[in-house]
Amino acid sequence: MSFEDFSAAGATDIVNGEHLLLGGTPPGWKGEYQVCPAPFYKRRYTWDGDLIMGCTIGCDFCYYRWINNSVDTIGKGKRGLRKIATPRRAVQFLEQSKLFKAGRDIIMLAARSDGSMQVQEITEFLRIFPHESPVFILHRAPFGERQLESWGGDSRAVFCTTITPDSPEFRGSPVKPPQQIAGLKRLIEAGISARRISVMLGPLNSNNVAEGVKTIEELAEMDMKFLTYRGCSVGNLGIAPENDKLRETGFLDGGQDEKSSPSGHQYYKMKNWLSAEVEEAVLRAASDNGLRVHRHTGTLYRDEFGMPIAYNRNNRSRSGELGQWGKVNPDRIEKYLIWLGYHPRSIRETEEGYLVELPPNEVATEDVAMTVGCEFRTSVLFNNHRIAPTLGDLKFYAKNHLFWPLPKGWETIKG
């Protein structure tokens, strides 16, 4: 079904506050205000944001194809690109947001786009961003001389790319691995340290894992040191995935649990699903070729880039994946939460981490929970928790400048 059909069927709703910050009001919105997206729309392990939204590449399995306020920006050529913020406004947004802390936090640019669509804007962001925080630049297109000249001299800039192994059984991305590998070689030959290059291998399934193993071997030959790998994800915020097409292109391989999303998500129907056999092949290839691999980005940021991380995720301890969370005086957590605008009633240590009891009218979103966990390098859980902020939660964000300033007209939007 086309976007126009979904719009006519009423798929112009804004589901929650994060949805609004991600893409603003969708085409066909009948409200009084047309609200623009925020420069940065969520804070998990990283601050995810953009200066320009949209991508001309248009992979069939792109997350943003299944969201009603971003679908019109994916694979529509330059006419689909939307300017979100000037570099200066994006920097100001971070500096005025209480949840941001320079030096502690990682910035992720081109989270809803591709770095190749905004080279000049990213270069200007780096020029005026005064902090030592790493800036990860997502860039599926092959890296070229322009990117090298623009970002190579800034040690904070990390060249990030997602390589999707291509096979006769798995298609769906116009960008092919050989060109991406050539772009990475160009960076290394020009003197960019492999430690400033972050490769995500995926999405992987039974249809392309053999090619994924070959990609691992190629990366090792280039003297790459580490990579992250991921499975397949499917979601829906107003735009149903074209499952028949996803099966035809090999993204859905018939063996996945297509209803495996963790509870609490309003977007994901299947999240980062990977079979044991596929994962075993990846791990074996990495071990044979001397590459460190990360299933979770938390270990990537901590172990490869030396950044602090939260040990909580989705209101549970992630000690099984990340290791033991650190001990901290609960009084420090209490003081920090009060500074953020909360009124904690109690904080006690449990087997899962530090459990914070908030009054009934206060909720910690995942943006907040992961910020607090990161601040103290521990696991912080809440009696009242939501993964994504509701539209009502944005009032708390605005009052306490957790994300600030919010886009003009945000307060007029009703779910």
Coordinates of C-alpha atoms in Angstrom, one line a residue:
M1 CA 0.0 0.0 0.0
S2 CA 1.3 3.4 -0.9
F3 CA 1.8 6.2 1.6
E4 CA -1.1 8.1 0.1
D5 CA -3.4 5.1 0.8
F6 CA -2.2 4.9 4.4
S7 CA -2.7 8.6 4.8
A8 CA -6.3 8.3 3.5
A9 CA -6.9 5.4 5.9
G10 CA -5.9 7.6 8.9
A11 CA -2.2 6.6 9.2
T12 CA -1.2 10.2 10.0
D13 CA -1.3 9.7 13.7
I14 CA 1.6 10.6 16.0
V15 CA 2.1 7.6 18.3
N16 CA 4.3 9.2 20.9
G17 CA 6.7 12.0 21.7
E18 CA 9.7 10.3 20.2
H19 CA 7.8 9.7 17.0
L20 CA 7.1 13.4 16.8
L21 CA 10.7 14.4 17.5
L22 CA 11.9 11.9 14.9
G23 CA 9.9 13.1 11.9
G24 CA 7.6 15.9 12.9
T25 CA 4.0 15.9 11.6
P26 CA 3.5 13.6 8.6
P27 CA 2.2 14.6 5.2
G28 CA -1.6 14.8 5.4
W29 CA -1.5 16.2 9.0
K30 CA -4.8 18.0 9.7
G31 CA -3.7 19.9 12.8
E32 CA -3.2 23.6 13.3
Y33 CA 0.6 23.4 13.2
Q34 CA 3.1 21.6 11.0
V35 CA 5.8 20.6 13.4
C36 CA 9.4 20.0 12.2
P37 CA 11.6 17.2 13.5
A38 CA 14.1 17.8 16.2
P39 CA 17.8 17.9 15.4
F40 CA 18.3 15.0 17.9
Y41 CA 15.3 12.8 18.6
K42 CA 16.6 10.2 21.1
R43 CA 19.4 9.5 23.6
R44 CA 20.3 5.9 24.1
Y45 CA 23.9 4.8 24.0
T46 CA 24.3 7.8 21.6
W47 CA 22.6 11.0 20.7
D48 CA 20.9 10.2 17.4
G49 CA 20.4 13.2 15.1
D50 CA 20.7 14.8 11.7
L51 CA 21.1 18.1 10.0
I52 CA 19.3 16.9 6.9
M53 CA 16.7 14.1 7.0
G54 CA 16.3 11.6 4.3
C55 CA 18.3 9.3 2.1
T56 CA 18.4 9.0 -1.7
I57 CA 19.8 5.5 -1.5
G58 CA 16.6 3.9 -0.3
C59 CA 17.4 0.4 0.9
D60 CA 14.3 -1.8 0.8
F61 CA 14.7 -2.7 4.5
C62 CA 15.3 0.8 5.8
Y63 CA 13.6 1.4 9.2
Y64 CA 12.3 4.7 8.1
R65 CA 10.2 3.3 5.3
W66 CA 7.8 2.0 7.9
I67 CA 7.2 5.3 9.7
N68 CA 4.6 7.7 8.5
N69 CA 6.6 10.9 9.0
S70 CA 9.8 9.6 7.4
V71 CA 8.7 7.4 4.6
D72 CA 8.5 10.2 2.1
T73 CA 12.2 11.0 2.7
I74 CA 13.6 7.6 1.8
G75 CA 14.5 6.6 -1.8
K76 CA 12.8 9.7 -3.3
G77 CA 15.8 11.4 -4.7
K78 CA 16.9 14.9 -3.6
R79 CA 13.3 16.0 -3.5
G80 CA 12.8 13.8 -0.4
L81 CA 15.6 15.4 1.6
R82 CA 14.5 17.8 4.4
K83 CA 16.6 20.3 6.2
I84 CA 16.1 19.9 9.9
A85 CA 18.6 22.3 11.5
T86 CA 21.6 24.4 10.8
P87 CA 24.8 23.0 12.3
R88 CA 24.8 25.9 14.8
R89 CA 21.2 25.2 15.9
A90 CA 22.1 21.5 16.3
V91 CA 25.0 22.3 18.6
Q92 CA 22.9 24.7 20.6
F93 CA 20.2 22.0 21.0
L94 CA 22.8 19.7 22.6
E95 CA 24.3 22.4 24.8
Q96 CA 20.9 23.5 26.1
S97 CA 19.7 19.9 26.8
K98 CA 20.3 18.8 30.4
L99 CA 20.6 15.1 29.3
F100 CA 23.7 16.0 27.2
K101 CA 27.1 16.0 28.8
A102 CA 30.2 17.0 26.8
G103 CA 32.9 14.4 26.9
R104 CA 30.6 11.7 28.3
D105 CA 28.2 11.4 25.4
I106 CA 28.6 10.2 21.8
I107 CA 27.0 12.1 18.9
M108 CA 25.6 10.1 16.1
L109 CA 25.0 12.1 12.9
A110 CA 23.0 10.9 9.9
A111 CA 20.8 8.7 12.1
R112 CA 17.8 9.3 9.8
S113 CA 19.8 9.9 6.7
D114 CA 23.2 9.2 5.2
G115 CA 26.4 11.2 5.7
S116 CA 26.9 11.5 1.9
M117 CA 23.8 13.7 1.8
Q118 CA 25.2 16.3 4.1
V119 CA 29.0 16.4 3.9
Q120 CA 29.2 20.2 4.0
E121 CA 26.7 20.5 6.9
I122 CA 28.5 17.8 8.9
T123 CA 31.9 19.5 8.3
E124 CA 30.4 22.8 9.6
F125 CA 29.0 21.0 12.7
L126 CA 32.5 19.6 13.5
R127 CA 34.0 23.1 13.0
I128 CA 31.7 24.8 15.5
F129 CA 31.2 21.9 18.0
P130 CA 33.6 22.8 20.8
H131 CA 33.5 19.6 22.8
E132 CA 35.7 16.4 22.8
S133 CA 32.8 14.1 22.4
P134 CA 33.2 11.5 19.6
V135 CA 31.1 12.3 16.5
F136 CA 30.0 9.1 14.7
I137 CA 29.1 9.8 11.0
L138 CA 26.8 7.2 9.5
H139 CA 27.6 6.7 5.8
R140 CA 26.3 3.7 3.8
A141 CA 27.6 5.1 0.5
P142 CA 31.3 4.4 -0.2
F143 CA 33.7 6.9 1.4
G144 CA 35.4 9.2 -1.1
E145 CA 38.0 12.0 -1.3
R146 CA 35.4 14.6 -0.2
Q147 CA 34.7 12.8 3.1
L148 CA 38.4 12.2 3.7
E149 CA 39.3 15.8 3.1
S150 CA 36.4 17.1 5.1
W151 CA 36.5 14.9 8.2
G152 CA 39.9 13.1 8.1
G153 CA 41.7 15.9 10.0
D154 CA 39.3 15.9 13.0
S155 CA 40.2 13.1 15.4
R156 CA 36.7 13.2 16.9
A157 CA 35.1 12.1 13.6
V158 CA 34.5 8.3 13.4
F159 CA 33.8 7.0 9.9
C160 CA 30.8 4.6 10.2
T161 CA 29.3 2.4 7.6
T162 CA 26.8 -0.5 7.4
I163 CA 27.8 -3.2 5.0
T164 CA 25.0 -5.6 4.0
P165 CA 26.4 -8.7 2.4
D166 CA 24.9 -9.2 -1.1
S167 CA 23.9 -12.5 -2.5
P168 CA 21.6 -13.9 -5.2
E169 CA 19.2 -14.8 -2.3
F170 CA 19.5 -11.5 -0.5
R171 CA 19.1 -8.2 -2.3
G172 CA 17.6 -4.9 -1.3
S173 CA 20.4 -2.3 -1.1
P174 CA 21.7 -0.3 -4.2
V175 CA 25.0 0.0 -2.4
K176 CA 27.3 -2.9 -3.0
P177 CA 30.0 -4.2 -0.6
P178 CA 32.9 -4.1 -3.1
Q179 CA 32.5 -0.3 -3.4
Q180 CA 32.2 0.1 0.3
I181 CA 35.3 -2.0 0.9
A182 CA 37.2 0.1 -1.7
G183 CA 36.1 3.3 0.2
L184 CA 37.4 1.9 3.5
K185 CA 40.7 1.0 1.9
R186 CA 40.9 4.6 0.6
L187 CA 40.6 5.9 4.2
I188 CA 43.2 3.5 5.6
E189 CA 45.7 4.2 2.7
A190 CA 45.3 7.9 3.4
G191 CA 46.4 7.3 7.1
I192 CA 43.0 7.1 8.9
S193 CA 43.5 4.8 11.8
A194 CA 41.3 1.7 11.8
R195 CA 40.3 2.7 15.3
R196 CA 38.4 5.6 13.6
I197 CA 36.4 3.3 11.4
S198 CA 33.3 1.5 12.7
V199 CA 31.7 -1.1 10.5
M200 CA 28.3 -2.6 11.1
L201 CA 27.8 -5.9 9.3
G202 CA 24.2 -6.6 8.5
P203 CA 21.4 -7.1 8.4
L204 CA 22.3 -10.8 8.4
N205 CA 20.3 -13.9 7.9
S206 CA 20.6 -17.4 6.4
N207 CA 20.5 -15.9 2.9
N208 CA 23.6 -13.8 3.1
V209 CA 25.7 -15.1 6.0
A210 CA 28.2 -16.9 3.6
E211 CA 28.9 -13.6 2.0
G212 CA 29.1 -12.0 5.4
V213 CA 31.9 -14.4 6.3
K214 CA 33.8 -13.3 3.1
T215 CA 33.3 -9.7 4.1
I216 CA 34.8 -10.4 7.5
E217 CA 37.9 -12.0 5.8
E218 CA 38.3 -8.9 3.6
L219 CA 38.1 -6.5 6.5
A220 CA 40.7 -8.6 8.4
E221 CA 43.0 -8.4 5.4
M222 CA 42.7 -4.6 5.6
D223 CA 43.9 -4.8 9.2
M224 CA 40.5 -3.7 10.6
K225 CA 40.3 -4.5 14.3
F226 CA 36.6 -4.8 15.2
L227 CA 33.1 -4.7 13.8
T228 CA 29.5 -4.9 15.0
Y229 CA 27.0 -7.3 13.6
R230 CA 23.2 -7.3 13.6
G231 CA 20.2 -9.3 12.6
C232 CA 17.0 -8.2 10.9
S233 CA 14.4 -5.8 12.2
V234 CA 10.9 -4.9 11.1
G235 CA 8.6 -2.2 12.5
N236 CA 5.5 -0.2 11.8
L237 CA 4.5 3.3 12.8
G238 CA 1.7 4.0 10.4
I239 CA 3.3 2.3 7.4
A240 CA 3.0 -1.5 7.2
P241 CA 6.1 -3.3 5.8
E242 CA 5.7 -4.9 2.4
N243 CA 6.4 -8.4 3.7
D244 CA 6.0 -10.0 0.3
K245 CA 8.7 -7.8 -1.1
L246 CA 10.9 -8.4 1.9
R247 CA 10.5 -12.1 1.3
E248 CA 11.2 -11.8 -2.4
T249 CA 14.4 -9.9 -1.8
G250 CA 15.5 -12.4 0.9
F251 CA 15.4 -10.1 3.9
L252 CA 12.8 -12.3 5.5
D253 CA 14.2 -15.8 5.1
G254 CA 11.4 -17.9 6.5
G255 CA 13.2 -19.0 9.6
Q256 CA 12.9 -15.8 11.6
D257 CA 10.5 -15.2 14.5
E258 CA 8.7 -12.2 13.0
K259 CA 7.0 -11.4 16.3
S260 CA 10.1 -11.4 18.5
S261 CA 10.1 -7.7 19.6
P262 CA 10.7 -7.1 23.3
S263 CA 7.7 -5.9 25.2
G264 CA 7.1 -2.1 25.5
H265 CA 8.1 -1.2 21.9
Q266 CA 5.5 0.6 19.8
Y267 CA 7.6 0.4 16.7
Y268 CA 9.4 -2.9 16.4
K269 CA 7.6 -6.1 15.4
M270 CA 10.9 -8.0 15.1
K271 CA 14.1 -6.5 16.6
N272 CA 17.6 -7.5 15.6
W273 CA 16.7 -11.1 15.1
L274 CA 19.6 -13.5 14.4
S275 CA 19.5 -17.2 14.3
A276 CA 22.0 -19.2 16.4
E277 CA 23.5 -20.8 13.3
V278 CA 24.1 -17.4 11.6
E279 CA 25.6 -15.9 14.7
E280 CA 27.9 -18.9 15.1
A281 CA 29.2 -18.5 11.6
V282 CA 29.9 -14.8 12.2
L283 CA 31.7 -15.5 15.5
R284 CA 33.8 -18.4 14.0
A285 CA 34.9 -16.2 11.0
A286 CA 35.8 -13.3 13.3
S287 CA 37.8 -15.6 15.6
D288 CA 39.6 -17.2 12.7
N289 CA 40.6 -13.8 11.3
G290 CA 41.5 -12.1 14.5
L291 CA 38.6 -9.6 14.6
R292 CA 36.8 -8.4 17.7
V293 CA 33.1 -8.5 17.2
H294 CA 30.2 -6.8 19.1
R295 CA 26.6 -8.1 19.1
H296 CA 25.6 -5.0 21.2
T297 CA 26.7 -1.4 20.5
G298 CA 27.2 -0.9 24.2
T299 CA 30.3 -3.0 24.3
L300 CA 31.5 -1.3 21.1
Y301 CA 31.4 2.1 22.6
R302 CA 32.9 1.1 25.9
D303 CA 35.6 -1.3 24.8
E304 CA 36.7 0.2 21.4
F305 CA 36.1 3.9 22.1
G306 CA 36.6 4.0 25.9
M307 CA 33.2 5.7 26.5
P308 CA 31.0 5.3 29.6
I309 CA 27.8 3.4 29.1
A310 CA 24.6 2.5 30.9
Y311 CA 24.3 -1.1 32.1
N312 CA 20.5 -0.9 32.0
R313 CA 18.3 -1.3 28.9
N314 CA 14.5 -1.4 28.7
N315 CA 14.4 -1.2 32.5
R316 CA 16.4 -4.3 33.1
S317 CA 20.0 -5.0 33.9
R318 CA 22.1 -5.9 30.9
S319 CA 24.9 -7.4 33.0
G320 CA 24.5 -10.7 31.0
E321 CA 25.7 -8.9 27.8
L322 CA 27.8 -6.0 29.2
G323 CA 29.2 -7.4 32.5
Q324 CA 28.7 -6.4 36.0
W325 CA 27.4 -2.9 36.7
G326 CA 29.4 -0.6 39.0
K327 CA 28.6 0.3 42.6
V328 CA 27.6 3.9 43.4
N329 CA 26.3 5.8 46.4
P330 CA 22.5 6.0 45.9
D331 CA 22.7 9.6 47.2
R332 CA 24.6 10.6 44.0
I333 CA 21.8 9.1 41.9
E334 CA 19.2 10.9 43.9
K335 CA 21.0 14.3 43.6
Y336 CA 21.3 13.9 39.8
L337 CA 17.7 12.9 39.4
I338 CA 16.6 16.0 41.4
W339 CA 18.7 18.1 39.2
L340 CA 16.9 16.6 36.2
G341 CA 13.5 17.6 37.7
Y342 CA 12.5 14.3 39.5
H343 CA 11.4 13.7 43.1
P344 CA 12.7 10.2 43.9
R345 CA 11.0 8.7 47.0
S346 CA 13.7 6.0 47.5
I347 CA 16.6 4.4 45.8
R348 CA 17.7 0.9 46.8
E349 CA 20.3 -1.6 45.5
T350 CA 18.9 -4.8 44.0
E351 CA 20.3 -7.7 42.1
E352 CA 19.4 -5.9 38.8
G353 CA 20.8 -2.5 39.8
Y354 CA 19.6 0.6 41.6
L355 CA 15.8 0.7 41.7
V356 CA 14.4 4.2 41.9
E357 CA 10.9 4.7 43.2
L358 CA 9.3 7.8 41.6
P359 CA 5.9 9.3 42.6
P360 CA 2.9 8.2 40.5
N361 CA 2.9 11.3 38.4
E362 CA 6.6 11.0 37.3
V363 CA 8.0 8.6 34.7
A364 CA 11.5 8.0 33.6
T365 CA 11.8 7.4 29.8
E366 CA 14.6 5.4 28.2
D367 CA 16.3 8.7 27.3
V368 CA 16.5 9.5 31.0
A369 CA 17.3 6.0 32.3
M370 CA 20.2 5.5 30.0
T371 CA 21.6 8.9 30.7
V372 CA 21.5 8.2 34.5
G373 CA 23.0 4.8 34.0
C374 CA 25.7 6.2 31.8
E375 CA 26.5 9.0 34.2
F376 CA 27.3 6.5 37.0
R377 CA 28.4 3.5 34.7
T378 CA 25.8 1.4 36.4
S379 CA 22.3 -0.1 36.1
V380 CA 19.5 2.2 37.1
L381 CA 15.9 1.0 37.0
F382 CA 12.6 2.7 37.7
N383 CA 9.2 1.7 39.1
N384 CA 7.7 4.0 36.5
H385 CA 9.4 3.6 33.1
R386 CA 8.6 4.0 29.4
I387 CA 10.8 3.2 26.5
A388 CA 9.7 6.2 24.4
P389 CA 8.3 9.5 25.8
T390 CA 4.7 10.1 25.3
L391 CA 3.5 13.4 24.0
G392 CA 2.7 14.2 27.6
D393 CA 6.2 13.3 28.7
L394 CA 7.5 16.0 26.4
K395 CA 5.9 18.6 28.7
F396 CA 8.3 17.3 31.4
Y397 CA 11.2 17.4 28.9
A398 CA 10.4 21.0 28.1
K399 CA 9.8 22.1 31.7
N400 CA 13.2 20.7 32.8
H401 CA 15.0 21.3 29.5
L402 CA 15.9 17.6 29.2
F403 CA 15.7 18.1 25.4
W404 CA 15.7 21.8 24.5
P405 CA 14.4 23.6 22.6
L406 CA 11.6 21.3 21.4
P407 CA 10.3 22.0 17.8
K408 CA 7.9 24.9 17.5
G409 CA 4.3 23.8 17.9
W410 CA 5.1 20.5 19.7
E411 CA 2.6 21.3 22.5
T412 CA -0.3 21.5 20.1
I413 CA 0.0 17.8 19.0
K414 CA -2.5 15.4 20.5
G415 CA -2.0 11.6 20.2

